[in-house]
Amino acid sequence: MIEDTALPAELEMLMDVIRRRRSIHQDQLSPEPIPMEYIQWMLEAANYAPTHGLTEPWRFTVFSGEARRALGEAFAQSYRLAFTGEAFQESAWIAQKERVWKAPVWISIGVRIGTHPKIPEWEEIAAVACAVQNAHLVAASLGLGAFWTSGLPVRHENTARFVGLEPPDKLLGFLYVGRPAIPWPKARRKPWEEKVVWRE
Ligand SMILES: Cc1cc2nc3c(=O)[nH]c(=O)nc-3n(C[C@H](O)[C@H](O)[C@H](O)COP(=O)(O)O)c2cc1C
């Protein structure tokens, strides 16, 4: 059990960033550009994620500026492929095309599958999720909001191909990043003690 004594300064800082990290929705971000150096810090942090067999399965493509136009087109095309007939809604199709302008940077989250014969797919996906969390924590430490979006159009195989992923590799969605246009949101979590059983 943790003794109730003063915490090391490093742990205080780490816990502060972990508690502060927030998913901030595209509608609550400023579309203004952010320094690409910030994105480099995020991606370097991602690269230190744990990885079984050192497969380092995370693959990212970073979209900013005008490159977002083609990305929006790809989302819209994927929406059209995924939602046909009655399910297709013109307004949702347009929203897929336009959403890219709401955040200055969009990072595709790809996973390389099958590079190691003994490592199952779920472990590669778990490693990528750890990488995304590292990047998200760095974003929070820089005062940036980020959001992992994983709806069908943003992880569709058409979008995967657009970002340069070929099967069996997969697209797990996008992490978009920007400065928040709202006061920093509060975390919503039930106490961690409710999810832990101690057997001593
Ligand atoms: C793998 C993954 C996929 C997610 N996909 C979506 C999504 O498609 N739409 C959404 O609203 N939130 C998505 N989220 C973000 C959650 O909504 C968010 O983490 C949750 O609301 C808690 O907020 P917090 O991250 O600020 O603590 C995703 C989170 C993860 C880890």
Coordinates of N, CA and C and ligand atoms in Angstrom, one line a residue:
M1 N 0.8 -1.2 0.0 CA 0.0 0.0 0.0 C 0.9 1.3 0.0
I2 N 0.4 2.3 -0.6 CA 1.1 3.6 -0.6 C 1.0 4.3 0.7
E3 N 2.2 4.6 1.3 CA 2.2 5.3 2.5 C 1.8 6.8 2.3
D4 N 1.1 7.4 3.2 CA 0.6 8.7 3.1 C 1.8 9.7 3.4
T5 N 2.8 9.7 2.7 CA 3.9 10.6 2.9 C 4.1 11.6 1.7
A6 N 5.0 12.5 1.8 CA 5.1 13.5 0.7 C 5.6 12.7 -0.6
L7 N 5.0 13.1 -1.7 CA 5.4 12.4 -3.0 C 6.7 13.0 -3.6
P8 N 7.5 12.2 -4.3 CA 8.6 12.8 -5.0 C 8.1 13.8 -6.0
A9 N 8.8 14.9 -6.2 CA 8.4 16.0 -7.1 C 8.1 15.4 -8.5
E10 N 8.8 14.5 -9.0 CA 8.6 13.9 -10.3 C 7.3 13.2 -10.4
L11 N 6.9 12.5 -9.4 CA 5.6 11.8 -9.4 C 4.5 12.8 -9.3
E12 N 4.6 13.9 -8.5 CA 3.6 14.9 -8.5 C 3.3 15.5 -9.9
M13 N 4.4 15.7 -10.6 CA 4.3 16.3 -12.0 C 3.6 15.3 -12.9
L14 N 4.1 14.0 -12.8 CA 3.5 13.0 -13.7 C 2.0 12.8 -13.4
M15 N 1.7 12.7 -12.1 CA 0.2 12.5 -11.8 C -0.6 13.7 -12.2
D16 N 0.0 14.9 -12.1 CA -0.7 16.1 -12.6 C -1.1 16.0 -14.1
V17 N -0.1 15.6 -14.9 CA -0.3 15.5 -16.3 C -1.3 14.4 -16.6
I18 N -1.2 13.3 -15.9 CA -2.1 12.2 -16.1 C -3.6 12.6 -15.8
R19 N -3.7 13.3 -14.7 CA -5.1 13.7 -14.3 C -5.6 14.8 -15.2
R20 N -4.7 15.6 -15.8 CA -5.1 16.7 -16.6 C -5.4 16.3 -18.0
R21 N -4.8 15.2 -18.6 CA -5.1 14.8 -20.0 C -6.6 14.7 -20.3
R22 N -7.0 15.4 -21.3 CA -8.4 15.4 -21.6 C -8.6 15.2 -23.1
S23 N -9.7 14.5 -23.4 CA -10.2 14.4 -24.8 C -11.0 15.7 -25.0
I24 N -10.6 16.5 -26.0 CA -11.3 17.7 -26.3 C -11.8 17.7 -27.7
H25 N -13.1 17.7 -27.8 CA -13.8 17.5 -29.1 C -13.5 18.6 -30.1
Q26 N -13.5 18.2 -31.4 CA -13.2 19.1 -32.5 C -14.0 20.4 -32.4
D27 N -15.3 20.3 -31.9 CA -16.1 21.5 -31.8 C -15.6 22.5 -30.7
Q28 N -14.7 22.0 -29.9 CA -14.2 22.8 -28.7 C -12.8 23.1 -28.9
L29 N -12.2 23.0 -30.1 CA -10.8 23.3 -30.3 C -10.8 24.6 -31.2
S30 N -9.6 25.3 -31.1 CA -9.4 26.4 -32.0 C -8.7 25.8 -33.3
P31 N -9.1 26.2 -34.5 CA -8.5 25.7 -35.7 C -7.2 26.3 -36.0
E32 N -6.7 27.2 -35.2 CA -5.4 27.9 -35.4 C -4.3 26.9 -35.4
P33 N -3.3 27.1 -36.3 CA -2.1 26.2 -36.3 C -1.4 26.1 -35.0
I34 N -0.7 25.0 -34.7 CA 0.1 24.8 -33.5 C 1.5 24.5 -34.0
P35 N 2.6 24.7 -33.2 CA 3.9 24.4 -33.6 C 4.1 22.9 -33.9
M36 N 4.7 22.6 -35.1 CA 4.8 21.2 -35.4 C 5.8 20.5 -34.5
E37 N 6.7 21.4 -33.8 CA 7.6 20.8 -32.8 C 6.8 20.1 -31.7
Y38 N 5.6 20.6 -31.4 CA 4.8 20.0 -30.3 C 4.4 18.5 -30.8
I39 N 4.1 18.4 -32.1 CA 3.7 17.1 -32.6 C 4.9 16.2 -32.6
Q40 N 6.1 16.7 -32.9 CA 7.3 15.9 -32.8 C 7.5 15.3 -31.4
W41 N 7.3 16.2 -30.4 CA 7.4 15.7 -29.0 C 6.4 14.6 -28.7
M42 N 5.2 14.8 -29.2 CA 4.2 13.8 -29.0 C 4.6 12.4 -29.6
L43 N 5.1 12.5 -30.8 CA 5.4 11.3 -31.6 C 6.7 10.6 -31.0
E44 N 7.6 11.4 -30.5 CA 8.8 10.8 -29.8 C 8.3 10.0 -28.6
A45 N 7.4 10.7 -27.8 CA 6.9 10.0 -26.6 C 6.2 8.7 -27.0
A46 N 5.4 8.8 -28.1 CA 4.7 7.6 -28.6 C 5.6 6.4 -28.8
N47 N 6.8 6.8 -29.3 CA 7.8 5.7 -29.7 C 8.4 5.0 -28.5
Y48 N 8.1 5.5 -27.3 CA 8.6 4.9 -26.1 C 7.6 3.9 -25.5
A49 N 6.5 3.7 -26.1 CA 5.5 2.8 -25.6 C 6.0 1.4 -25.4
P50 N 5.5 0.6 -24.5 CA 5.9 -0.8 -24.4 C 5.4 -1.5 -25.6
T51 N 6.2 -2.5 -26.0 CA 6.0 -3.2 -27.2 C 6.5 -4.7 -27.1
H52 N 5.6 -5.6 -27.1 CA 6.1 -7.1 -27.0 C 6.9 -7.4 -28.2
G53 N 8.1 -8.0 -27.9 CA 9.0 -8.4 -29.0 C 9.6 -7.2 -29.8
L54 N 9.5 -6.0 -29.2 CA 10.0 -4.8 -29.9 C 9.6 -4.7 -31.3
T55 N 8.3 -5.0 -31.6 CA 7.8 -4.9 -32.9 C 7.5 -3.4 -33.3
E56 N 7.3 -2.6 -32.3 CA 7.1 -1.1 -32.5 C 6.0 -0.9 -33.6
P57 N 4.8 -1.4 -33.3 CA 3.8 -1.5 -34.4 C 3.1 -0.2 -34.8
W58 N 3.3 0.9 -34.0 CA 2.6 2.1 -34.3 C 3.1 2.8 -35.6
R59 N 2.1 3.2 -36.4 CA 2.4 3.9 -37.7 C 1.5 5.1 -37.7
F60 N 2.1 6.3 -37.9 CA 1.4 7.5 -37.9 C 1.6 8.3 -39.2
T61 N 0.5 8.9 -39.7 CA 0.7 9.9 -40.7 C 0.1 11.2 -40.2
V62 N 0.8 12.3 -40.4 CA 0.4 13.6 -39.8 C -0.1 14.5 -40.9
F63 N -1.3 15.0 -40.7 CA -2.0 15.9 -41.7 C -2.2 17.3 -41.0
S64 N -1.7 18.3 -41.7 CA -1.9 19.7 -41.3 C -2.1 20.5 -42.5
G65 N -2.5 21.8 -42.3 CA -2.6 22.7 -43.4 C -3.5 22.2 -44.6
E66 N -3.1 22.4 -45.8 CA -3.8 22.0 -47.0 C -4.0 20.5 -47.1
A67 N -3.0 19.8 -46.5 CA -3.1 18.3 -46.6 C -4.4 17.8 -46.1
R68 N -5.1 18.6 -45.2 CA -6.3 18.1 -44.6 C -7.5 18.1 -45.6
R69 N -7.3 18.8 -46.7 CA -8.4 18.8 -47.7 C -8.6 17.4 -48.3
A70 N -7.5 16.8 -48.7 CA -7.6 15.4 -49.2 C -8.1 14.4 -48.2
L71 N -7.7 14.7 -46.9 CA -8.1 13.8 -45.8 C -9.6 13.9 -45.6
G72 N -10.2 15.1 -45.7 CA -11.6 15.3 -45.6 C -12.4 14.6 -46.7
E73 N -11.8 14.7 -47.9 CA -12.4 14.0 -49.1 C -12.4 12.5 -48.8
A74 N -11.3 12.0 -48.2 CA -11.2 10.5 -48.0 C -12.2 10.1 -46.9
F75 N -12.4 10.9 -45.9 CA -13.4 10.6 -44.8 C -14.8 10.5 -45.5
A76 N -15.1 11.5 -46.4 CA -16.4 11.6 -47.0 C -16.6 10.4 -47.9
Q77 N -15.6 10.1 -48.7 CA -15.7 8.9 -49.6 C -15.9 7.6 -48.8
S78 N -15.2 7.5 -47.6 CA -15.4 6.3 -46.8 C -16.8 6.3 -46.2
Y79 N -17.3 7.5 -45.8 CA -18.7 7.6 -45.3 C -19.7 7.0 -46.4
R80 N -19.4 7.5 -47.6 CA -20.3 7.0 -48.7 C -20.3 5.5 -48.9
L81 N -19.1 5.0 -48.8 CA -18.9 3.5 -48.9 C -19.6 2.8 -47.8
A82 N -19.5 3.3 -46.6 CA -20.0 2.6 -45.4 C -21.5 2.8 -45.2
F83 N -22.0 3.9 -45.6 CA -23.4 4.2 -45.4 C -24.1 4.3 -46.7
T84 N -24.8 3.3 -47.1 CA -25.5 3.3 -48.4 C -27.0 3.3 -48.2
G85 N -27.7 3.6 -49.3 CA -29.2 3.6 -49.2 C -29.8 4.5 -48.2
E86 N -30.7 4.0 -47.4 CA -31.4 4.7 -46.4 C -30.4 5.3 -45.3
A87 N -29.3 4.6 -45.1 CA -28.4 5.0 -44.1 C -27.6 6.3 -44.4
F88 N -27.5 6.6 -45.7 CA -26.7 7.7 -46.2 C -27.5 9.0 -45.8
Q89 N -26.7 9.9 -45.2 CA -27.3 11.3 -44.9 C -26.4 12.3 -45.5
E90 N -26.9 13.2 -46.3 CA -26.1 14.2 -47.0 C -25.4 15.1 -46.0
S91 N -26.1 15.5 -44.9 CA -25.5 16.4 -43.9 C -24.3 15.7 -43.2
A92 N -24.4 14.4 -42.9 CA -23.3 13.7 -42.3 C -22.1 13.5 -43.2
W93 N -22.4 13.4 -44.5 CA -21.4 13.3 -45.6 C -20.6 14.6 -45.6
I94 N -21.3 15.7 -45.6 CA -20.6 17.0 -45.7 C -19.8 17.2 -44.4
A95 N -20.4 16.8 -43.3 CA -19.7 17.0 -42.0 C -18.3 16.2 -42.0
Q96 N -18.3 15.0 -42.6 CA -17.0 14.3 -42.7 C -16.0 15.1 -43.5
K97 N -16.5 15.7 -44.5 CA -15.6 16.5 -45.4 C -15.0 17.7 -44.7
E98 N -15.9 18.3 -43.9 CA -15.6 19.6 -43.3 C -14.9 19.5 -41.9
R99 N -15.0 18.4 -41.3 CA -14.5 18.3 -39.9 C -13.0 18.5 -39.8
V100 N -12.3 18.2 -40.8 CA -10.8 18.3 -40.8 C -10.3 19.7 -40.5
W101 N -11.2 20.7 -40.8 CA -10.7 22.1 -40.7 C -10.9 22.6 -39.2
K102 N -11.5 21.8 -38.4 CA -11.8 22.2 -37.0 C -10.6 22.0 -36.1
A103 N -9.7 21.1 -36.4 CA -8.5 20.9 -35.6 C -7.3 21.1 -36.6
P104 N -6.2 21.7 -36.1 CA -5.1 22.0 -37.0 C -4.3 20.8 -37.4
V105 N -4.3 19.8 -36.6 CA -3.5 18.6 -36.9 C -4.3 17.3 -36.7
W106 N -4.2 16.4 -37.6 CA -4.8 15.1 -37.6 C -3.8 14.0 -37.8
I107 N -3.7 13.1 -36.8 CA -2.7 12.0 -36.9 C -3.4 10.7 -37.0
S108 N -3.1 10.0 -38.1 CA -3.8 8.7 -38.3 C -3.0 7.7 -37.4
I109 N -3.8 6.8 -36.8 CA -3.3 5.8 -35.9 C -3.3 4.4 -36.6
G110 N -2.2 4.0 -37.0 CA -2.1 2.7 -37.7 C -1.4 1.7 -36.9
V111 N -1.7 0.4 -37.2 CA -1.0 -0.7 -36.5 C -0.5 -1.7 -37.5
R112 N 0.8 -2.0 -37.4 CA 1.3 -3.1 -38.2 C 1.0 -4.4 -37.6
I113 N 0.5 -5.3 -38.4 CA 0.1 -6.6 -37.9 C 1.0 -7.7 -38.6
G114 N 1.3 -8.7 -37.8 CA 1.9 -9.9 -38.4 C 3.4 -9.8 -38.7
T115 N 4.1 -8.9 -38.0 CA 5.6 -8.8 -38.2 C 6.3 -9.8 -37.4
H116 N 5.6 -10.3 -36.4 CA 6.3 -11.3 -35.4 C 5.4 -12.5 -35.3
P117 N 5.8 -13.7 -35.6 CA 4.9 -14.9 -35.6 C 4.3 -15.2 -34.3
K118 N 4.9 -14.7 -33.2 CA 4.4 -15.1 -31.9 C 3.5 -14.1 -31.2
I119 N 3.4 -12.9 -31.9 CA 2.7 -11.8 -31.2 C 1.3 -11.6 -31.8
P120 N 0.2 -11.9 -31.0 CA -1.1 -11.8 -31.5 C -1.5 -10.3 -31.8
E121 N -2.5 -10.2 -32.7 CA -3.0 -8.9 -33.1 C -3.3 -8.0 -31.9
W122 N -4.0 -8.6 -30.9 CA -4.5 -7.7 -29.8 C -3.3 -7.0 -29.1
E123 N -2.2 -7.7 -29.0 CA -1.0 -7.1 -28.3 C -0.4 -6.0 -29.1
E124 N -0.5 -6.1 -30.4 CA 0.0 -5.0 -31.3 C -0.9 -3.8 -31.1
I125 N -2.2 -4.1 -31.1 CA -3.2 -3.0 -30.9 C -3.0 -2.3 -29.5
A126 N -2.8 -3.2 -28.5 CA -2.6 -2.6 -27.2 C -1.3 -1.7 -27.1
A127 N -0.3 -2.2 -27.8 CA 1.0 -1.3 -27.8 C 0.7 0.0 -28.5
V128 N -0.1 0.0 -29.6 CA -0.4 1.3 -30.3 C -1.2 2.2 -29.3
A129 N -2.2 1.6 -28.6 CA -3.0 2.4 -27.6 C -2.1 3.0 -26.6
C130 N -1.0 2.2 -26.1 CA -0.1 2.8 -25.2 C 0.7 4.0 -25.8
A131 N 1.0 3.8 -27.1 CA 1.7 4.9 -27.8 C 0.9 6.2 -27.9
V132 N -0.4 5.9 -28.2 CA -1.3 7.1 -28.3 C -1.5 7.8 -27.0
Q133 N -1.5 7.0 -25.9 CA -1.6 7.6 -24.6 C -0.4 8.4 -24.2
N134 N 0.8 7.9 -24.6 CA 2.0 8.7 -24.4 C 1.9 10.1 -25.1
A135 N 1.5 10.0 -26.4 CA 1.4 11.2 -27.2 C 0.3 12.2 -26.6
H136 N -0.8 11.6 -26.1 CA -1.8 12.4 -25.5 C -1.4 13.1 -24.2
L137 N -0.6 12.4 -23.5 CA -0.1 13.0 -22.2 C 0.9 14.2 -22.5
V138 N 1.7 14.0 -23.6 CA 2.6 15.1 -23.9 C 1.7 16.3 -24.4
A139 N 0.7 16.0 -25.2 CA -0.2 17.1 -25.6 C -0.8 17.8 -24.4
A140 N -1.2 17.1 -23.4 CA -1.8 17.7 -22.2 C -0.8 18.6 -21.5
S141 N 0.5 18.1 -21.5 CA 1.5 18.8 -20.8 C 1.8 20.1 -21.5
L142 N 1.5 20.2 -22.8 CA 1.7 21.4 -23.6 C 0.5 22.3 -23.7
G143 N -0.5 21.9 -22.9 CA -1.8 22.7 -22.9 C -2.7 22.4 -24.1
L144 N -2.4 21.3 -24.8 CA -3.2 21.0 -26.0 C -4.3 20.0 -25.7
G145 N -5.4 20.2 -26.4 CA -6.4 19.1 -26.4 C -6.2 18.2 -27.5
A146 N -6.5 16.9 -27.3 CA -6.4 15.9 -28.3 C -7.6 15.0 -28.2
F147 N -7.9 14.2 -29.2 CA -9.1 13.4 -29.2 C -8.9 12.2 -30.1
W148 N -9.1 11.0 -29.6 CA -9.0 9.8 -30.4 C -10.4 9.6 -31.0
T149 N -10.5 9.7 -32.3 CA -11.8 9.5 -32.9 C -11.8 8.2 -33.7
S150 N -12.8 7.4 -33.6 CA -12.7 6.1 -34.2 C -14.0 5.6 -34.8
G151 N -14.8 6.6 -35.3 CA -16.0 6.3 -36.0 C -15.7 5.5 -37.3
L152 N -16.7 4.9 -37.9 CA -16.5 4.1 -39.1 C -15.8 4.8 -40.2
P153 N -16.1 6.0 -40.6 CA -15.4 6.6 -41.8 C -13.9 6.8 -41.5
V154 N -13.5 7.1 -40.2 CA -12.1 7.4 -40.0 C -11.3 6.2 -39.8
R155 N -11.9 5.0 -39.7 CA -11.1 3.8 -39.6 C -11.5 2.8 -40.8
H156 N -12.2 3.3 -41.7 CA -12.6 2.5 -42.9 C -11.4 2.1 -43.7
E157 N -11.5 0.9 -44.4 CA -10.3 0.5 -45.2 C -9.9 1.5 -46.3
N158 N -10.9 2.2 -46.8 CA -10.7 3.2 -47.8 C -9.8 4.3 -47.2
T159 N -10.1 4.7 -46.0 CA -9.3 5.7 -45.3 C -7.9 5.2 -45.0
A160 N -7.9 3.9 -44.6 CA -6.6 3.2 -44.3 C -5.7 3.3 -45.5
R161 N -6.2 2.9 -46.7 CA -5.4 3.0 -47.9 C -4.9 4.4 -48.2
F162 N -5.8 5.3 -47.9 CA -5.5 6.7 -48.2 C -4.3 7.2 -47.4
V163 N -4.2 6.7 -46.1 CA -3.1 7.1 -45.2 C -1.8 6.2 -45.5
G164 N -1.9 5.2 -46.4 CA -0.8 4.4 -46.7 C -0.7 3.1 -46.0
L165 N -1.8 2.6 -45.4 CA -1.8 1.3 -44.8 C -2.4 0.3 -45.7
E166 N -1.8 -0.9 -45.8 CA -2.3 -2.0 -46.6 C -2.5 -3.2 -45.7
P167 N -3.6 -4.0 -46.0 CA -3.9 -5.1 -45.1 C -2.6 -6.0 -45.1
P168 N -2.3 -6.7 -43.9 CA -3.1 -6.8 -42.8 C -3.0 -5.7 -41.8
D169 N -2.3 -4.6 -42.1 CA -2.2 -3.5 -41.2 C -3.5 -2.8 -41.1
K170 N -3.8 -2.2 -40.0 CA -5.1 -1.6 -39.8 C -5.1 -0.2 -39.3
L171 N -6.1 0.5 -39.6 CA -6.3 1.9 -39.1 C -7.2 1.9 -37.9
L172 N -6.8 2.5 -36.8 CA -7.6 2.5 -35.5 C -8.2 3.9 -35.3
G173 N -8.2 4.7 -36.3 CA -8.8 6.0 -36.1 C -7.8 7.1 -36.2
F174 N -8.1 8.3 -35.7 CA -7.2 9.4 -35.7 C -7.1 10.1 -34.3
L175 N -6.0 10.7 -34.1 CA -5.8 11.6 -32.9 C -5.7 13.0 -33.5
Y176 N -6.7 13.8 -33.2 CA -6.6 15.2 -33.7 C -6.2 16.1 -32.5
V177 N -5.5 17.1 -32.8 CA -4.9 17.9 -31.8 C -5.1 19.4 -32.1
G178 N -5.3 20.2 -31.0 CA -5.3 21.7 -31.2 C -5.4 22.3 -29.8
R179 N -5.4 23.6 -29.9 CA -5.5 24.4 -28.6 C -7.0 24.4 -28.2
P180 N -7.3 24.2 -27.0 CA -8.7 24.3 -26.6 C -9.3 25.7 -26.7
A181 N -10.5 25.7 -27.1 CA -11.2 27.0 -27.2 C -12.2 27.2 -26.1
I182 N -12.1 26.3 -25.1 CA -13.0 26.3 -23.9 C -12.1 26.2 -22.7
P183 N -12.6 26.5 -21.5 CA -11.9 26.3 -20.3 C -11.5 24.8 -20.2
W184 N -10.4 24.5 -19.7 CA -9.9 23.1 -19.6 C -11.0 22.2 -18.9
P185 N -11.5 21.1 -19.6 CA -12.5 20.3 -18.9 C -12.0 19.5 -17.7
K186 N -13.0 19.2 -16.9 CA -12.6 18.4 -15.7 C -12.8 16.9 -16.1
A187 N -12.0 16.1 -15.4 CA -12.1 14.6 -15.6 C -13.4 14.1 -15.0
R188 N -13.9 13.1 -15.7 CA -15.1 12.4 -15.1 C -14.7 11.0 -14.9
R189 N -14.5 10.6 -13.7 CA -14.1 9.2 -13.4 C -14.7 8.8 -12.0
K190 N -15.1 7.5 -12.0 CA -15.5 7.0 -10.7 C -14.2 6.6 -9.9
P191 N -14.2 6.5 -8.6 CA -13.0 6.3 -7.9 C -12.3 5.0 -8.3
W192 N -10.9 5.1 -8.4 CA -10.2 3.9 -8.9 C -10.3 2.7 -7.9
E193 N -10.6 3.0 -6.7 CA -10.7 1.9 -5.7 C -11.8 1.0 -6.0
E194 N -12.9 1.5 -6.7 CA -14.0 0.6 -7.1 C -13.7 -0.5 -8.1
K195 N -12.5 -0.3 -8.7 CA -12.2 -1.2 -9.8 C -11.0 -2.1 -9.4
V196 N -10.6 -2.1 -8.2 CA -9.4 -2.8 -7.8 C -9.8 -3.8 -6.6
V197 N -9.3 -5.0 -6.7 CA -9.4 -6.0 -5.6 C -8.0 -6.2 -5.1
W198 N -7.8 -6.1 -3.8 CA -6.5 -6.4 -3.2 C -6.6 -7.8 -2.5
R199 N -5.7 -8.6 -2.8 CA -5.6 -9.9 -2.2 C -4.2 -10.0 -1.5
E200 N -4.2 -10.0 -0.2 CA -2.9 -9.9 0.5 C -2.7 -11.2 1.3
Ligands
LIG1 C1 -9.7 3.7 -28.5 C2 -10.5 4.9 -28.2 C3 -11.4 5.3 -29.2 C4 -12.2 6.4 -29.0 N1 -13.2 6.8 -29.9 C5 -14.0 7.8 -29.7 C6 -15.0 8.2 -30.6 O1 -15.1 7.6 -31.7 N2 -15.9 9.1 -30.2 C7 -15.9 9.7 -29.0 O2 -16.8 10.5 -28.7 N3 -14.9 9.5 -28.1 C8 -14.0 8.5 -28.4 N4 -13.0 8.3 -27.5 C9 -12.7 9.2 -26.4 C10 -13.6 9.0 -25.2 O3 -14.8 9.6 -25.5 C11 -12.9 9.8 -24.0 O4 -11.7 9.2 -23.7 C12 -13.8 9.7 -22.8 O5 -14.9 10.5 -23.0 C13 -13.1 10.2 -21.5 O6 -12.7 11.5 -21.6 P1 -11.1 11.9 -21.3 O7 -10.3 11.2 -22.4 O8 -11.1 13.3 -21.4 O9 -10.8 11.4 -19.9 C14 -12.1 7.2 -27.7 C15 -11.2 6.8 -26.8 C16 -10.4 5.7 -27.0 C17 -9.4 5.2 -26.0

